Amino acid sequence: MALKAVSICICANQSISHLGVTDLGCRRSGSVLNLRFERKWECCGASAQRKPQAPVLGLQDGSELTHITETRGFHKDLNSLPRPLTAMDLSSFPRDGVKVRVAYQGLSGAYSEAAALKAYPKCETVPCDHYEATFKAVELWLVDKAVLHIEHSVGGSIHRNYDLLLRHRLHIVGEVQLLVNHCLLGLPGVRKEELKRVLSHPQALEQCEITLNKLGVVRVSADDTATAAQIVASEGLRETGAVASARAAKIYGLDILAEKIQDDSDNISRFLILAREPIIPGTDRPHKTSIVFTLEEGPGVLFKALAVFALRDINLSKIESRPQRNRPLRVVDDSNQGSAKYFDYLFFIDFEASMAEPRAQYALGHLQLNLVCWSVSKAQF
């Protein structure tokens, strides 16, 4: 049966050890509650004295901004940390002409910020309160690049972010792999045996299940790990701890009660680097290319699609499938005897070759022979 697709999008990136990339060779019981903390809010426009640095971008219309009006003596001055901005605030911020501005999801001390600093050690990081806000920040020229959490060695793929990649016209220009070491944080002077609750992102809580079970604490979900640390610090919650990074402990003035509390020592997150413009493919160093396409239903069609890479000795490093939202079900047999319905899938594939290599060009040309190509985009670094 012939292959057919409504779209094939291509983006290639290069494996660079400085960025912590693949380098072509490197390498859960208890209740979870949703606990809401009352906080004071104020609009961004009212923060006239706030320094124009590292804004936190948001997307919700009419959203307001966290403003911590009081800190305790043993905490750091949380008022000096970046506060949220709405995506409607398009005012330009001072640029020194040298630093790269990189958006990430979360607050200061988040693992996404650590990934941005690993990729660009001298960059200016810009926190955003939602993943989609990081895309908007790049599209609206508020920042130069964005880091996007795409996969975790324990939790798997971040499906929401795969969907966002198709909704926005940004280019993948890099990749970062980050070793995640979770720490149990608490207020100064508090012992871990005194904790009754632990606050963090649901995935972080799940990754530290063994340690948290031994403590017998109630797990409380938060938007991200850095937000959990900020809440414990700003609210002065002595019986509540947070699972976050050691950097978050330093930023929010918390003690590290226990280090490396994750169940698996090889706890690695993969991030993509996004930009407005693609870069020219090259052959001077190893590269990785990402494509997405859809196929008609039938026996062996996916095998035939993947065979174009095997025939040219191109290694596939990632295969992911997602249902098409605009065409979730496909009716195969609409006779009166009944109909068979199947999900219509998009296939995301990463392969280890540059689009500048003839073998990669031939492979995609072979793949497209029987595909209806809707759009093609490329990115390289």
XYZ file of C-alpha atoms in Angstrom:
381
model
C 0.000 0.000 0.000
C 1.246 3.446 -0.831
C 2.374 5.838 1.848
C 0.548 9.112 2.253
C 0.883 12.054 4.582
C -0.658 15.443 5.105
C 2.580 16.968 6.361
C 6.242 16.393 6.888
C 8.176 18.868 9.000
C 11.932 18.636 9.299
C 14.294 20.172 11.813
C 17.882 19.146 12.276
C 20.242 19.776 15.130
C 23.853 19.026 15.794
C 25.170 16.934 18.650
C 27.597 19.095 20.660
C 29.072 17.940 23.935
C 29.203 21.496 25.293
C 25.451 21.591 25.064
C 25.120 18.285 26.829
C 23.629 16.713 23.725
C 23.374 13.043 22.876
C 26.931 13.049 21.493
C 25.996 9.900 19.541
C 27.096 7.658 22.382
C 26.396 9.152 25.814
C 23.995 8.390 27.785
C 5.886 5.627 42.735
C 2.543 5.333 46.646
C 0.800 8.038 48.592
C -1.777 10.634 47.803
C -1.091 13.718 45.718
C -3.142 16.717 46.716
C -3.743 20.008 44.977
C -3.121 22.608 47.661
C -3.758 26.243 46.858
C -1.940 28.926 48.792
C -3.486 32.361 49.082
C -1.105 35.049 47.914
C -1.318 38.761 47.221
C -1.397 39.818 43.599
C -0.729 42.970 41.678
C -0.678 43.920 38.029
C 2.611 44.217 36.189
C 1.913 47.799 35.220
C 1.823 48.769 38.869
C 5.341 47.513 39.496
C 6.990 50.759 38.528
C 10.093 50.116 40.597
C 10.787 46.652 39.276
C 14.079 46.349 37.428
C 13.594 45.406 33.768
C 15.327 42.051 34.008
C 14.285 38.435 33.555
C 10.505 38.924 33.326
C 8.192 35.962 33.808
C 5.859 35.734 30.855
C 2.299 34.491 31.044
C -0.394 33.835 28.461
C -3.698 33.988 30.264
C -5.716 37.074 29.454
C -6.116 39.292 32.456
C -3.644 37.213 34.446
C -2.019 38.937 37.370
C 1.349 38.686 38.952
C 2.681 37.153 42.102
C 3.935 39.751 44.542
C 5.475 38.627 47.816
C 5.064 41.488 50.238
C 6.780 39.976 53.256
C 9.833 37.838 53.866
C 11.191 36.467 57.090
C 14.578 37.380 58.431
C 16.310 34.118 57.619
C 15.118 34.120 54.000
C 16.730 35.845 51.083
C 15.018 38.936 49.704
C 12.453 37.261 47.490
C 11.292 40.649 46.241
C 14.494 40.882 44.207
C 13.533 37.812 42.136
C 11.818 38.137 38.731
C 8.042 38.559 38.828
C 5.528 37.446 36.186
C 4.565 39.542 33.186
C 1.643 38.905 30.880
C 2.263 38.136 27.219
C 0.339 41.313 26.402
C 3.211 43.366 27.802
C 5.278 43.870 24.664
C 7.543 46.570 26.046
C 11.156 46.043 25.052
C 13.734 45.463 27.734
C 17.248 46.910 27.838
C 19.747 44.854 25.872
C 23.490 44.970 26.314
C 23.985 43.715 22.772
C 26.019 40.738 23.971
C 23.955 38.418 26.128
C 21.554 35.929 24.596
C 18.107 36.094 26.198
C 16.690 32.593 26.746
C 13.132 31.867 27.898
C 12.258 28.859 30.047
C 9.201 27.551 31.880
C 9.159 28.006 35.654
C 10.695 30.335 38.199
C 14.320 31.056 39.054
C 15.931 27.839 40.187
C 13.936 25.585 37.861
C 15.698 22.764 36.042
C 14.754 24.377 32.730
C 16.775 27.423 33.753
C 19.726 25.152 34.513
C 19.389 23.699 30.995
C 19.426 27.211 29.508
C 22.570 28.088 31.475
C 24.228 24.847 30.393
C 23.591 25.685 26.746
C 24.485 29.382 27.094
C 26.519 29.967 30.285
C 26.491 33.765 29.897
C 22.865 34.106 28.813
C 20.138 36.161 30.455
C 17.394 33.756 31.486
C 13.741 34.827 31.243
C 11.258 32.769 33.301
C 7.794 32.042 31.873
C 4.816 30.659 33.748
C 3.658 28.290 30.973
C 5.328 26.319 28.190
C 3.351 28.156 25.528
C 4.601 31.453 26.946
C 8.160 30.441 26.028
C 7.087 30.061 22.389
C 5.316 33.427 22.463
C 8.366 35.081 24.011
C 10.491 34.040 21.024
C 7.806 34.843 18.454
C 7.250 38.322 19.925
C 11.019 39.033 19.944
C 11.087 39.373 23.741
C 13.857 36.763 23.823
C 16.278 35.203 21.364
C 15.764 31.540 22.187
C 13.763 29.193 24.388
C 14.494 25.871 26.090
C 11.701 23.307 26.001
C 11.532 20.202 28.192
C 10.748 17.405 25.749
C 11.661 14.087 27.414
C 12.652 12.501 30.706
C 14.454 9.222 31.259
C 11.908 8.178 33.909
C 8.670 9.964 32.985
C 9.064 9.666 29.212
C 8.020 12.209 26.596
C 6.337 15.527 27.395
C 3.408 15.104 25.016
C 2.044 18.608 25.537
C 5.282 20.055 24.194
C 5.256 17.825 21.127
C 1.846 19.309 20.325
C 3.155 22.849 20.861
C 6.004 22.248 18.406
C 3.414 21.757 15.668
C 1.337 24.766 16.675
C 4.225 27.218 16.482
C 6.647 27.964 13.655
C 9.885 27.930 15.614
C 12.990 25.981 14.664
C 14.928 23.443 16.721
C 18.533 24.649 16.836
C 19.988 22.608 19.688
C 19.530 20.016 22.390
C 20.569 19.800 26.041
C 20.685 16.796 28.352
C 20.626 17.620 32.051
C 21.290 15.312 34.985
C 18.534 16.017 37.532
C 19.411 15.656 41.218
C 16.410 16.269 43.443
C 16.941 17.706 46.933
C 14.577 17.866 49.889
C 14.413 21.491 51.024
C 13.038 23.061 54.182
C 13.156 26.240 56.241
C 16.386 26.895 58.153
C 16.483 24.904 61.390
C 13.831 22.394 60.327
C 14.695 18.674 60.350
C 13.261 16.378 57.695
C 11.582 14.276 60.424
C 9.444 17.323 61.282
C 7.917 17.557 57.825
C 4.286 16.564 57.352
C 3.902 17.636 53.721
C 6.210 17.894 50.719
C 5.437 20.205 47.824
C 6.720 19.827 44.244
C 5.836 19.104 40.645
C 3.926 15.785 40.342
C 6.711 14.176 38.285
C 9.353 15.179 40.813
C 7.236 13.715 43.622
C 6.859 10.491 41.662
C 10.592 10.294 40.975
C 11.305 10.513 44.742
C 8.638 8.041 45.822
C 10.874 5.775 47.930
C 12.306 8.609 50.038
C 8.928 10.276 50.524
C 7.301 6.990 51.520
C 9.922 6.490 54.217
C 9.195 9.957 55.573
C 5.468 9.272 55.586
C 4.617 12.738 54.281
C 1.628 13.912 52.272
C 2.570 14.905 48.731
C 1.258 18.227 47.460
C 1.408 19.176 43.771
C 2.831 22.476 42.510
C 3.350 23.987 39.065
C 7.080 23.272 39.140
C 9.905 22.537 41.565
C 11.106 26.129 41.876
C 7.566 27.326 42.635
C 7.417 24.752 45.429
C 10.606 26.138 46.954
C 9.331 29.705 46.624
C 6.041 28.860 48.361
C 7.774 27.194 51.310
C 10.119 30.167 51.687
C 7.597 32.970 51.199
C 4.875 31.410 53.340
C 7.264 30.274 56.083
C 5.809 26.738 56.129
C 7.855 24.909 58.762
C 6.014 21.604 58.415
C 6.201 21.659 54.608
C 9.233 20.758 52.536
C 9.922 21.062 48.823
C 11.556 18.806 46.261
C 13.708 21.049 44.083
C 17.273 21.721 42.994
C 20.211 22.751 45.164
C 20.263 26.007 43.211
C 16.643 26.676 44.244
C 17.667 26.212 47.878
C 20.345 28.886 47.468
C 17.996 31.297 45.685
C 15.151 31.025 48.198
C 17.237 30.725 51.351
C 16.230 27.167 52.226
C 18.246 24.380 53.842
C 19.023 21.176 51.972
C 17.665 18.438 54.247
C 18.631 15.578 51.897
C 20.386 15.343 48.526
C 19.888 13.042 45.537
C 16.592 11.678 46.823
C 15.395 10.465 43.400
C 14.720 6.738 43.051
C 16.932 6.400 39.957
C 20.421 7.867 39.973
C 20.426 8.228 36.172
C 17.698 10.858 36.230
C 18.134 12.752 32.959
C 15.956 15.350 31.240
C 16.244 16.303 27.583
C 15.547 19.845 26.407
C 15.259 21.381 22.954
C 16.558 24.838 22.059
C 14.154 26.825 19.877
C 14.778 29.925 17.754
C 13.000 32.047 15.167
C 15.494 31.344 12.405
C 16.991 28.053 11.242
C 20.695 27.594 10.699
C 22.469 26.131 7.705
C 23.017 22.346 7.791
C 26.608 21.177 7.802
C 28.661 18.000 7.624
C 31.625 19.019 9.752
C 30.241 17.431 12.933
C 27.605 14.812 13.890
C 24.051 16.059 13.556
C 20.542 14.988 14.466
C 17.434 15.639 12.344
C 13.794 15.543 13.497
C 10.830 14.933 11.195
C 7.091 14.452 11.665
C 4.653 12.840 9.224
C 1.423 10.856 9.026
C 0.584 7.709 7.063
C -2.469 6.066 5.569
C -3.786 3.005 7.392
C -2.563 -0.314 6.028
C -0.262 -3.269 6.658
C 3.430 -2.457 6.561
C 3.162 1.263 5.809
C 5.162 2.336 8.857
C 7.743 -0.361 8.142
C 8.150 0.984 4.610
C 8.546 4.522 5.933
C 11.260 3.510 8.395
C 13.026 1.301 5.868
C 14.205 4.340 3.880
C 16.569 5.115 6.763
C 17.753 1.541 7.372
C 18.614 1.165 3.684
C 21.068 4.059 4.061
C 22.546 3.070 7.446
C 20.883 6.024 9.209
C 20.269 5.369 12.886
C 16.915 6.344 14.429
C 17.345 7.704 17.971
C 13.708 8.491 18.777
C 10.247 7.397 17.599
C 7.134 9.015 19.061
C 3.495 8.928 17.948
C 0.688 11.369 18.731
C -2.984 11.267 17.624
C -3.937 13.948 15.115
C -6.225 16.370 16.892
C -7.894 17.659 13.752
C -8.531 14.109 12.515
C -8.583 11.821 15.573
C -10.511 8.900 14.022
C -10.267 7.255 10.615
C -13.199 5.190 9.291
C -11.801 2.244 7.352
C -15.008 0.357 6.553
C -18.227 2.376 6.266
C -20.407 -0.488 5.022
C -23.748 -1.371 6.575
C -22.096 -4.346 8.240
C -20.270 -2.018 10.615
C -17.287 0.257 10.509
C -13.769 -0.004 11.892
C -12.331 3.197 13.353
C -8.697 3.847 14.071
C -6.757 6.736 15.543
C -4.919 8.774 12.934
C -1.357 9.282 14.177
C 1.490 11.678 13.653
C 4.935 10.086 13.831
C 7.871 12.053 15.241
C 11.268 10.626 14.334
C 14.801 11.725 15.228
C 17.617 10.345 13.085
C 21.374 10.831 13.298
C 22.325 12.551 10.068
C 22.574 16.071 8.679
C 20.318 17.374 5.916
C 23.526 18.392 4.161
C 24.432 14.703 3.730
C 23.314 13.076 0.459
C 22.102 9.947 2.289
C 19.706 12.022 4.407
C 18.458 13.884 1.321
C 17.916 10.617 -0.532
C 16.142 9.075 2.471
C 13.661 11.938 2.733
C 13.260 12.036 -1.025
C 12.446 8.327 -0.943
C 10.012 8.899 1.917
C 8.302 11.753 0.068
C 7.806 9.795 -3.148
C 4.507 8.542 -1.813
C 3.779 11.319 0.647
C 1.627 14.365 0.035
C 3.955 17.004 1.454
C 2.185 19.946 3.050
C 5.107 21.885 4.520
C 8.811 21.454 5.155
C 10.976 23.359 7.635
C 14.633 22.857 8.493
C 16.940 23.925 11.306
C 20.616 23.169 11.923
C 23.335 24.024 14.415
